[in-house]
Amino acid sequence: MTLYRSVAAVGVSLGHPDLAAADHWILSLDPRPRLACTHLVTTPHRHVAISLTTTEVYETEPELQAAADAAVDGKFGRAVIFPGVEELTGIRTVAEILELSAIERVEVLGSGVADGDAQVDTRDFVRPQYRDSELVLTTTPAAGGVLVPFETRDPTPCCANH
């Protein structure tokens, strides 16, 4: 008899203080989950919880279980690992992004849906968000007439120059 582990959505809360720490943990997983999202939670304190679609089992301390449950039940999440993410490097058209990955819509911040021919410089860092059950990549115009993902790998902290 062969036993198969079923793929399931699981919530994990390890108390990561920020998105970078949660991303680092997610990207260290072996085997990689099919889908991994971060979720900002406030229970029992502000931190980042994680939802995974995986066959693996991860432990969450009892005091953080409510946060893990909120992550797996949440309507919103920021995808770190998703189908096709490895293809989203360099410059891609919006049409290519939609074809190669699970992203269902690319938007320009404050301007609506991006044109399929628009070029996106992925900067090798793409973090779409789930909104209304769709994986949506928000972009912003950049120099050279290209779009770039709104979220950057190394954001400037708020009030960094004050």
Coordinates of C-alpha atoms in Angstrom, one line a residue:
M1 CA 0.0 0.0 0.0
T2 CA 1.3 3.4 -0.9
L3 CA 0.4 6.4 1.2
Y4 CA 0.1 9.8 -0.4
R5 CA 0.2 13.1 1.4
S6 CA -2.6 15.3 0.3
V7 CA -2.0 18.9 -0.7
A8 CA -3.7 21.3 1.6
A9 CA -3.8 24.9 2.6
V10 CA -2.2 25.4 6.0
G11 CA -1.6 28.4 8.1
V12 CA 1.7 29.0 9.9
S13 CA 2.6 31.7 12.3
L14 CA 6.1 32.0 13.6
G15 CA 5.9 35.6 14.7
H16 CA 7.9 37.1 11.7
P17 CA 8.2 40.8 12.5
D18 CA 8.1 41.9 8.8
L19 CA 7.6 40.8 5.2
A20 CA 11.3 40.4 4.5
A21 CA 11.7 37.9 7.4
A22 CA 8.6 35.9 6.3
D23 CA 9.8 35.9 2.6
H24 CA 13.2 34.6 3.7
W25 CA 11.6 31.8 5.6
I26 CA 9.2 30.9 2.8
L27 CA 12.0 30.9 0.2
S28 CA 14.1 28.5 2.4
L29 CA 11.4 25.8 2.4
D30 CA 12.4 22.5 0.8
P31 CA 10.3 21.2 -0.8
R32 CA 8.8 24.4 -2.1
P33 CA 5.0 24.8 -1.5
R34 CA 2.8 25.3 -4.5
L35 CA 1.6 28.5 -3.2
A36 CA 2.8 30.7 -0.3
C37 CA 1.3 34.0 0.8
T38 CA 2.0 36.4 3.6
H39 CA -0.7 38.0 5.7
L40 CA -0.4 40.9 8.1
V41 CA -2.1 40.0 11.3
T42 CA -2.7 41.7 14.7
T43 CA -3.4 38.7 16.9
P44 CA -1.9 38.3 19.5
H45 CA 0.4 41.1 18.3
R46 CA 1.3 42.7 14.9
H47 CA 3.3 40.3 12.8
V48 CA 3.3 38.4 9.5
A49 CA 1.6 35.0 9.3
I50 CA 1.8 32.7 6.3
S51 CA -0.5 30.5 4.3
L52 CA 0.9 27.6 2.3
T53 CA -0.5 25.1 -0.2
T54 CA 1.7 22.1 0.6
T55 CA 2.0 18.5 1.6
E56 CA 4.2 19.4 4.5
V57 CA 3.3 20.0 8.1
Y58 CA 4.5 23.0 10.0
E59 CA 4.2 23.7 13.7
T60 CA 2.7 26.9 15.2
E61 CA 3.0 27.7 18.9
P62 CA -0.4 27.7 20.6
E63 CA -0.3 31.4 21.3
L64 CA 0.0 32.1 17.6
Q65 CA -2.5 29.6 16.4
A66 CA -5.3 32.2 15.9
A67 CA -2.9 34.2 13.6
A68 CA -2.2 31.0 11.6
D69 CA -5.9 30.3 11.3
A70 CA -6.5 33.8 10.1
A71 CA -3.9 33.5 7.5
V72 CA -5.3 30.3 6.0
D73 CA -8.8 31.6 6.1
G74 CA -8.0 35.1 4.9
K75 CA -9.4 36.7 1.8
F76 CA -6.3 38.7 1.1
G77 CA -2.7 37.7 0.9
R78 CA 0.6 38.7 -0.8
A79 CA 1.9 35.8 -2.9
V80 CA 5.6 35.0 -2.6
I81 CA 5.5 31.6 -4.3
F82 CA 2.8 30.9 -7.0
P83 CA 2.7 29.0 -10.3
G84 CA 4.9 30.6 -12.8
V85 CA 6.8 32.9 -10.4
E86 CA 10.2 31.5 -11.7
E87 CA 9.3 32.8 -15.2
L88 CA 8.9 36.4 -14.1
T89 CA 12.4 37.7 -14.5
G90 CA 13.7 40.5 -16.6
I91 CA 11.4 42.5 -18.8
R92 CA 8.1 40.8 -19.8
T93 CA 5.0 42.1 -21.4
V94 CA 1.8 42.1 -19.5
A95 CA 0.5 39.5 -21.9
E96 CA 3.5 37.2 -21.1
I97 CA 3.0 37.7 -17.4
L98 CA -0.6 36.6 -17.7
E99 CA 0.3 33.6 -19.9
L100 CA 3.3 32.4 -17.9
S101 CA 2.0 32.7 -14.4
A102 CA -1.1 32.5 -12.1
I103 CA -1.4 36.3 -12.1
E104 CA -4.8 37.1 -13.5
R105 CA -4.6 40.8 -13.8
V106 CA -1.9 43.5 -14.0
E107 CA -2.9 47.0 -12.9
V108 CA -1.2 50.4 -13.0
L109 CA -1.5 52.1 -9.7
G110 CA -4.3 54.7 -10.0
S111 CA -4.8 54.0 -13.7
G112 CA -6.6 50.7 -14.0
V113 CA -5.8 47.6 -16.0
A114 CA -2.4 47.6 -17.9
D115 CA -2.3 47.2 -21.6
G116 CA -1.2 43.7 -22.8
D117 CA 1.6 45.1 -24.8
A118 CA 3.0 47.2 -21.9
Q119 CA 6.5 46.1 -20.8
V120 CA 7.1 45.3 -17.1
D121 CA 10.6 45.3 -15.7
T122 CA 10.1 42.7 -13.0
R123 CA 13.4 43.5 -11.3
D124 CA 13.3 39.8 -10.5
F125 CA 10.9 40.5 -7.6
V126 CA 7.2 40.0 -8.2
R127 CA 4.7 40.0 -5.2
P128 CA 1.1 40.1 -6.5
Q129 CA -1.8 40.3 -4.1
Y130 CA -5.0 38.3 -3.9
R131 CA -8.0 40.6 -4.3
D132 CA -11.5 39.4 -4.9
S133 CA -10.1 35.8 -5.4
E134 CA -7.8 37.0 -8.2
L135 CA -4.0 37.3 -8.2
V136 CA -3.3 40.9 -9.1
L137 CA 0.0 42.5 -9.8
T138 CA 0.1 46.3 -9.1
T139 CA 2.7 48.2 -11.1
T140 CA 3.8 51.8 -11.4
P141 CA 5.3 53.7 -14.4
A142 CA 9.1 54.0 -14.4
A143 CA 11.8 55.6 -16.4
G144 CA 12.1 54.3 -20.0
G145 CA 8.4 53.9 -20.5
V146 CA 8.2 50.6 -18.6
L147 CA 6.1 49.5 -15.7
V148 CA 7.7 48.1 -12.5
P149 CA 6.1 46.2 -9.6
F150 CA 4.8 48.6 -7.0
E151 CA 6.5 46.5 -4.2
T152 CA 10.2 46.6 -4.4
R153 CA 12.8 44.2 -2.9
D154 CA 14.3 46.9 -0.7
P155 CA 11.8 49.6 0.1
T156 CA 12.8 52.8 1.7
P157 CA 11.5 52.8 5.2
C158 CA 8.9 55.4 6.0
C159 CA 10.4 58.7 7.2
A160 CA 14.0 57.4 6.4
N161 CA 15.2 61.0 5.8
H162 CA 13.5 62.6 8.8

